[in-house]
XYZ file of N, CA and C in Angstrom:
564
model
N 123.241 192.616 112.171
C 122.037 192.057 112.660
C 121.213 191.417 111.526
N 121.234 192.052 110.365
C 120.516 191.515 109.230
C 121.067 190.139 108.877
N 122.353 189.993 109.032
C 122.993 188.704 108.710
C 122.510 187.637 109.681
N 122.378 187.988 110.921
C 121.938 187.031 111.936
C 120.500 186.615 111.666
N 119.654 187.577 111.330
C 118.255 187.277 111.055
C 118.170 186.411 109.797
N 118.960 186.739 108.783
C 118.987 185.945 107.551
C 119.463 184.528 107.847
N 120.503 184.426 108.647
C 121.028 183.115 109.029
C 119.972 182.314 109.783
N 119.202 182.934 110.642
C 118.153 182.275 111.405
C 117.056 181.761 110.476
N 116.662 182.577 109.453
C 115.654 182.140 108.493
C 116.135 180.939 107.680
N 117.372 180.991 107.256
C 117.942 179.887 106.465
C 117.990 178.623 107.320
N 118.410 178.734 108.556
C 118.481 177.586 109.466
C 117.099 176.988 109.686
N 116.115 177.855 109.872
C 114.755 177.372 110.071
C 114.235 176.672 108.814
N 114.550 177.203 107.663
C 114.102 176.603 106.403
C 114.734 175.214 106.230
N 116.026 175.131 106.507
C 116.706 173.842 106.392
C 116.170 172.845 107.415
N 115.998 173.300 108.603
C 115.474 172.427 109.653
C 114.059 171.992 109.308
N 113.279 172.843 108.742
C 111.918 172.500 108.345
C 111.916 171.417 107.287
N 112.846 171.476 106.326
C 112.952 170.452 105.285
C 113.348 169.113 105.876
N 114.284 169.134 106.794
C 114.719 167.893 107.449
C 113.597 167.317 108.293
N 112.880 168.207 108.960
C 111.775 167.769 109.806
C 110.681 167.132 108.955
N 110.393 167.743 107.793
C 109.378 167.196 106.899
C 109.803 165.816 106.398
N 111.085 165.695 106.036
C 111.601 164.408 105.560
C 111.493 163.354 106.667
N 111.854 163.722 107.883
C 111.779 162.809 109.024
C 110.332 162.389 109.284
N 109.387 163.331 109.182
C 107.971 163.012 109.374
C 107.491 162.021 108.307
N 107.941 162.217 107.069
C 107.556 161.308 105.985
C 108.109 159.893 106.230
N 109.351 159.796 106.679
C 109.956 158.489 106.976
C 109.209 157.790 108.108
N 108.813 158.561 109.119
C 108.064 157.977 110.234
C 106.702 157.474 109.766
N 106.056 158.224 108.909
C 104.748 157.808 108.387
C 104.890 156.521 107.573
N 105.969 156.429 106.779
C 106.222 155.231 105.989
C 106.454 154.016 106.901
N 107.232 154.192 107.951
C 107.472 153.101 108.911
C 106.186 152.687 109.616
N 105.349 153.650 109.950
C 104.075 153.330 110.592
C 103.186 152.505 109.656
N 103.188 152.859 108.359
C 102.415 152.086 107.379
C 102.931 150.652 107.286
N 104.241 150.516 107.231
C 104.837 149.169 107.139
C 104.524 148.350 108.389
N 104.603 148.994 109.549
C 104.292 148.303 110.798
C 102.834 147.853 110.814
N 101.944 148.698 110.349
C 100.516 148.355 110.306
C 100.287 147.171 109.368
N 101.013 147.147 108.235
C 100.885 146.030 107.289
C 101.322 144.729 107.949
N 102.454 144.762 108.630
C 102.947 143.561 109.326
C 101.946 143.114 110.384
N 101.413 144.054 111.133
C 100.446 143.705 112.180
C 99.184 143.090 111.571
N 98.743 143.610 110.450
C 97.558 143.056 109.795
C 97.837 141.652 109.262
N 99.043 141.449 108.722
C 99.403 140.133 108.179
C 99.536 139.078 109.273
N 99.875 139.485 110.470
C 100.105 138.522 111.546
C 99.027 138.558 112.610
N 97.914 139.167 112.296
C 96.863 139.289 113.316
C 95.823 138.188 113.206
N 96.223 137.034 112.642
C 95.294 135.906 112.551
C 94.891 135.461 113.947
N 93.811 134.740 113.994
C 93.347 134.255 115.283
C 94.276 133.154 115.787
N 94.221 132.907 117.050
C 95.033 131.865 117.664
C 94.702 130.499 117.067
N 93.427 130.290 116.723
C 93.004 129.029 116.127
C 93.648 128.830 114.753
N 93.700 129.909 113.964
C 94.334 129.823 112.651
C 95.827 129.513 112.781
N 96.454 130.188 113.733
C 97.876 129.961 113.970
C 98.112 128.513 114.407
N 97.272 127.986 115.282
C 97.410 126.600 115.737
C 97.202 125.634 114.576
N 96.245 125.934 113.711
C 96.006 125.087 112.540
C 97.234 125.067 111.629
N 97.863 126.233 111.454
C 99.080 126.297 110.641
C 100.202 125.474 111.271
N 100.365 125.590 112.573
C 101.393 124.815 113.280
C 101.099 123.325 113.162
N 99.845 122.937 113.342
C 99.468 121.526 113.211
C 99.765 121.005 111.809
N 99.493 121.830 110.794
C 99.797 121.436 109.417
C 101.280 121.227 109.200
N 102.089 122.108 109.767
C 103.542 121.954 109.652
C 104.024 120.691 110.365
N 103.479 120.417 111.524
C 103.866 119.208 112.271
C 103.489 117.961 111.483
N 102.291 117.952 110.894
C 101.852 116.808 110.087
C 102.784 116.602 108.899
N 103.127 117.690 108.217
C 104.027 117.587 107.062
C 105.402 117.099 107.492
N 105.894 117.596 108.603
C 107.205 117.176 109.115
C 107.191 115.694 109.482
N 106.145 115.234 110.137
C 106.048 113.817 110.505
C 105.964 112.924 109.268
N 105.246 113.377 108.256
C 105.170 112.614 107.001
C 106.547 112.530 106.354
N 107.274 113.628 106.383
C 108.634 113.640 105.834
C 109.531 112.665 106.606
N 109.446 112.689 107.933
C 110.261 111.780 108.753
C 109.929 110.326 108.446
N 108.654 110.026 108.293
C 108.220 108.659 107.992
C 108.735 108.216 106.616
N 108.645 109.098 105.650
C 109.144 108.770 104.305
C 110.657 108.561 104.330
N 111.364 109.376 105.090
C 112.822 109.236 105.179
C 113.196 107.932 105.886
N 112.460 107.575 106.928
C 112.733 106.316 107.628
C 112.517 105.133 106.688
N 111.454 105.181 105.876
C 111.191 104.118 104.894
C 112.329 104.035 103.884
N 112.793 105.188 103.431
C 113.901 105.220 102.472
C 115.179 104.643 103.106
N 115.420 104.966 104.366
C 116.598 104.423 105.062
C 116.530 102.899 105.138
N 115.343 102.382 105.457
C 115.162 100.927 105.527
C 115.379 100.305 104.155
N 114.771 100.886 103.119
C 114.931 100.359 101.760
C 116.397 100.364 101.331
N 117.120 101.428 101.661
C 118.543 101.500 101.300
C 119.357 100.428 102.016
N 119.026 100.138 103.262
C 119.769 99.096 103.976
C 119.468 97.719 103.402
N 118.203 97.467 103.041
C 117.890 96.180 102.398
C 118.639 96.071 101.070
N 118.686 97.152 100.307
C 119.400 97.110 99.032
C 120.887 96.835 99.251
N 121.484 97.449 100.243
C 122.897 97.205 100.539
C 123.124 95.729 100.897
N 122.194 95.148 101.661
C 122.298 93.731 101.999
C 122.194 92.875 100.737
N 121.274 93.219 99.845
C 121.102 92.445 98.610
C 122.341 92.541 97.726
N 122.946 93.703 97.672
C 124.171 93.851 96.887
C 125.308 93.033 97.503
N 125.379 93.017 98.827
C 126.389 92.200 99.499
C 126.134 90.722 99.231
N 124.862 90.317 99.214
C 124.517 88.921 98.927
C 124.939 88.556 97.505
N 124.723 89.469 96.558
C 125.145 89.208 95.175
C 126.658 89.048 95.105
N 127.378 89.887 95.814
C 128.842 89.777 95.834
C 129.276 88.472 96.504
N 128.582 88.089 97.588
C 128.920 86.834 98.265
C 128.647 85.647 97.350
N 127.543 85.690 96.607
C 127.242 84.609 95.658
C 128.327 84.535 94.588
N 128.714 85.673 94.060
C 129.754 85.673 93.032
C 131.060 85.105 93.597
N 131.394 85.489 94.785
C 132.625 84.995 95.398
C 132.564 83.522 95.766
N 131.373 82.995 95.949
C 131.193 81.584 96.321
C 131.107 80.672 95.105
N 131.085 81.235 93.932
C 130.922 80.471 92.702
C 132.223 80.545 91.915
N 133.001 79.457 91.912
C 134.335 79.519 91.295
C 134.335 80.049 89.866
N 133.382 79.638 89.048
C 133.369 80.090 87.664
C 132.339 81.180 87.429
N 131.726 81.629 88.462
C 130.759 82.713 88.343
C 129.460 82.274 87.735
N 129.444 82.014 86.538
C 128.282 81.624 85.762
C 128.695 81.735 84.307
N 127.995 81.094 83.460
C 128.382 81.104 82.053
C 127.264 81.676 81.216
N 127.622 82.229 80.091
C 126.616 82.724 79.175
C 126.409 84.210 79.275
N 125.587 84.735 78.382
C 125.367 86.180 78.300
C 124.246 86.684 79.205
N 123.984 86.031 80.296
C 122.900 86.449 81.176
C 123.409 86.542 82.606
N 122.636 87.198 83.397
C 123.018 87.373 84.803
C 122.609 86.155 85.620
N 123.181 86.056 86.779
C 122.767 85.067 87.764
C 121.874 85.792 88.771
N 121.220 85.055 89.649
C 120.269 85.680 90.572
C 120.546 85.303 92.015
N 120.098 86.158 92.876
C 120.157 85.938 94.318
C 118.726 86.032 94.823
N 118.292 85.026 95.583
C 116.950 85.055 96.163
C 117.051 84.759 97.657
N 116.137 85.318 98.444
C 116.148 85.024 99.880
C 115.905 83.537 100.121
N 116.635 82.968 101.053
C 116.504 81.542 101.390
C 115.247 81.327 102.204
N 114.446 80.351 101.774
C 113.220 79.996 102.487
C 113.531 78.920 103.522
N 113.004 79.081 104.710
C 113.226 78.073 105.760
C 112.661 76.720 105.346
N 113.404 75.663 105.623
C 112.940 74.310 105.371
C 113.031 73.874 103.916
N 113.522 74.740 103.036
C 113.657 74.403 101.619
C 115.133 74.502 101.257
N 115.647 73.477 100.596
C 117.046 73.499 100.157
C 117.174 74.461 98.981
N 118.309 75.110 98.872
C 118.532 76.028 97.751
C 118.459 75.292 96.415
N 118.892 74.029 96.380
C 118.745 73.235 95.152
C 117.288 73.256 94.691
N 116.376 72.973 95.633
C 114.951 72.933 95.302
C 114.393 74.328 95.036
N 114.850 75.304 95.780
C 114.341 76.661 95.610
C 114.721 77.227 94.234
N 115.946 76.990 93.800
C 116.361 77.479 92.476
C 115.612 76.763 91.351
N 115.209 75.526 91.580
C 114.490 74.761 90.548
C 113.081 75.291 90.313
N 112.633 76.229 91.111
C 111.279 76.791 90.956
C 111.174 77.702 89.735
N 112.165 77.680 88.893
C 112.152 78.482 87.663
C 112.163 79.973 87.997
N 113.250 80.421 88.537
C 113.439 81.830 88.868
C 114.098 82.489 87.659
N 113.301 82.891 86.699
C 113.828 83.520 85.493
C 114.756 82.611 84.705
N 114.493 81.321 84.746
C 115.329 80.376 84.015
C 116.622 80.025 84.736
N 116.796 80.527 85.921
C 118.005 80.268 86.700
C 117.710 79.111 87.660
N 117.828 77.876 87.160
C 117.361 76.689 87.882
C 118.477 75.907 88.567
N 119.709 76.373 88.470
C 120.838 75.648 89.057
C 121.348 76.417 90.270
N 121.416 75.739 91.395
C 121.967 76.370 92.594
C 123.489 76.319 92.522
N 124.104 77.463 92.736
C 125.568 77.551 92.757
C 126.103 77.596 94.186
N 125.318 78.147 95.111
C 125.754 78.257 96.509
C 124.602 78.737 97.369
N 124.759 78.532 98.665
C 123.905 79.177 99.657
C 124.838 79.986 100.532
N 124.474 81.234 100.791
C 125.311 82.090 101.632
C 124.473 82.671 102.756
N 125.144 82.986 103.823
C 124.531 83.640 104.963
C 125.482 84.759 105.357
N 124.959 85.980 105.510
C 125.876 87.083 105.775
C 125.266 88.136 106.664
N 126.155 88.915 107.225
C 125.767 90.043 108.059
C 126.854 91.094 107.976
N 126.506 92.302 108.300
C 127.481 93.394 108.342
C 127.113 94.345 109.463
N 128.075 95.113 109.868
C 127.859 96.044 110.980
C 127.674 97.461 110.464
N 126.834 98.252 111.125
C 126.639 99.640 110.683
C 127.869 100.490 111.010
N 127.970 101.572 110.305
C 129.045 102.525 110.570
C 130.266 102.287 109.702
N 131.087 103.285 109.627
C 132.312 103.266 108.832
C 133.417 102.575 109.610
N 134.202 101.792 108.903
C 135.359 101.151 109.541
C 136.366 102.223 109.951
N 137.023 101.986 111.074
C 138.012 102.956 111.566
C 139.419 102.377 111.629
N 139.555 101.077 111.305
C 140.898 100.488 111.262
C 140.902 99.332 110.266
N 142.088 98.904 109.861
C 142.217 97.815 108.887
C 142.118 96.443 109.538
N 141.931 96.398 110.829
C 141.753 95.128 111.529
C 140.341 94.983 112.103
N 139.511 95.974 111.882
C 138.134 95.966 112.390
C 137.283 95.009 111.568
N 136.567 94.118 112.234
C 135.640 93.210 111.542
C 134.377 93.995 111.205
N 134.020 94.011 109.924
C 132.853 94.772 109.483
C 131.695 93.872 109.066
N 131.911 92.568 109.026
C 130.855 91.646 108.651
C 131.316 90.208 108.777
N 130.360 89.295 108.591
C 130.640 87.856 108.658
C 129.847 87.156 107.559
N 130.294 85.971 107.159
C 129.560 85.200 106.161
C 129.798 83.716 106.378
N 128.880 82.945 105.844
C 128.996 81.493 105.770
C 128.670 81.087 104.344
N 129.307 80.049 103.867
C 128.942 79.416 102.590
C 128.406 78.037 102.937
N 127.328 77.642 102.308
C 126.735 76.335 102.537
C 126.584 75.609 101.207
N 126.390 74.331 101.304
C 126.122 73.533 100.103
C 124.664 73.684 99.715
N 124.401 73.553 98.425
C 123.041 73.770 97.913
C 122.044 72.701 98.346
N 122.527 71.505 98.665
C 121.606 70.407 98.948
C 121.381 70.185 100.439
N 121.760 71.121 101.246
C 121.540 71.027 102.692
C 120.512 72.079 103.090
N 119.936 71.930 104.220
C 118.972 72.935 104.692
C 119.576 73.741 105.821
N 120.783 74.186 105.655
C 121.525 74.847 106.723
C 120.809 76.062 107.284
N 121.155 76.337 108.522
C 120.751 77.574 109.184
C 119.249 77.809 109.055
N 118.486 76.944 109.672
C 117.026 76.991 109.535
C 116.344 77.954 110.509
N 117.100 78.783 111.202
C 116.529 79.742 112.150
C 115.616 80.723 111.402
N 114.351 80.805 111.789
C 113.379 81.671 111.121
C 113.791 83.134 111.189
N 114.559 83.505 112.200
C 115.020 84.891 112.322
C 116.015 85.271 111.230
N 116.539 84.295 110.508
C 117.485 84.569 109.428
C 116.797 84.582 108.067
N 115.478 84.624 108.064
C 114.688 84.571 106.842
C 114.197 85.988 106.527
N 114.741 86.600 105.482
C 114.386 87.987 105.147
C 112.904 88.156 104.859
N 112.304 87.233 104.123
C 110.892 87.365 103.746
C 110.003 87.343 104.990
N 110.369 86.539 105.979
C 109.579 86.443 107.204
C 109.890 87.565 108.194
N 110.968 88.296 107.952
C 111.391 89.353 108.885
C 110.456 90.551 108.806
N 110.419 91.323 109.879
C 109.676 92.578 109.883
C 110.401 93.574 108.981
N 109.654 94.523 108.449
C 110.216 95.511 107.519
C 111.441 96.220 108.095
N 111.372 96.588 109.379
C 112.472 97.359 109.965
C 113.517 96.495 110.671
N 113.459 95.177 110.483
C 114.419 94.288 111.144
C 115.860 94.614 110.757
N 116.056 95.105 109.555
C 117.404 95.460 109.097
C 117.960 96.624 109.912
N 117.101 97.494 110.393
C 117.544 98.643 111.187
C 117.641 98.270 112.661
N 116.656 97.545 113.140
C 116.641 97.209 114.565
C 117.563 96.047 114.887
N 118.095 95.415 113.844
C 119.052 94.316 113.979
C 118.498 93.210 114.879
N 117.277 92.775 114.558
C 116.662 91.687 115.317
C 117.278 90.347 114.949
N 118.060 90.325 113.916
C 118.770 89.110 113.529
C 120.196 89.496 113.194
N 121.049 88.500 113.156
C 122.432 88.806 112.817
C 122.793 88.378 111.408
N 122.156 87.347 110.895
C 122.476 86.838 109.558
C 121.212 86.711 108.723
N 121.349 86.934 107.420
C 120.291 86.616 106.477
C 120.862 85.639 105.463
N 119.998 84.709 104.997
C 120.439 83.633 104.101
C 119.926 83.891 102.688
N 120.713 83.455 101.700
C 120.352 83.644 100.305
C 120.771 82.429 99.492
N 120.016 82.161 98.409
C 120.365 81.143 97.437
C 120.937 81.845 96.209
N 121.985 81.261 95.665
C 122.644 81.801 94.476
C 122.246 80.914 93.309
N 121.410 81.421 92.419
C 120.834 80.624 91.320
C 121.386 81.096 89.971
N 121.634 80.128 89.066
C 122.172 80.461 87.743
C 121.447 79.630 86.681
N 121.599 80.069 85.441
C 121.043 79.298 84.317
C 121.959 78.079 84.083
N 121.372 76.966 83.616
C 122.202 75.764 83.379
C 123.202 75.974 82.245
């Protein structure tokens, strides 16, 4: 019987220690829960202001990204125009300097436009008009763009919609035109 009573005391002592530990863990969880509740107990107006701030920041980010997308497409067009000018000029250009590509102005011949002293590049080598399609090519027979070469002393393709300077900023994305025209100017 003494053994049973001793065993009962030991069991109670062990259970008491576990119970105390469990009570301490519960108290700790209650403290953490209270902290979370205090941190998130802002007024509805404060929460709405935070949401509005996030929406404003997100919209600003979207606007900046859209501007960057437009700028990148214009740059891609300008690089294509430079390549088209190089390909349209049998000897490329001579000397230790670069040649230039400028947007074609409606009603002005590239001969005259290049003579406006564009960085000393006063000789027209070609006029080009080009377009390309968005997206990656999926076959070796898919047409991905078109171009025209014109003579420098003609006023070809006078459609105002083909004038980059007169175009709207996002025209490159909305594809309001199919071709843009450029003058290829070089130093004499």
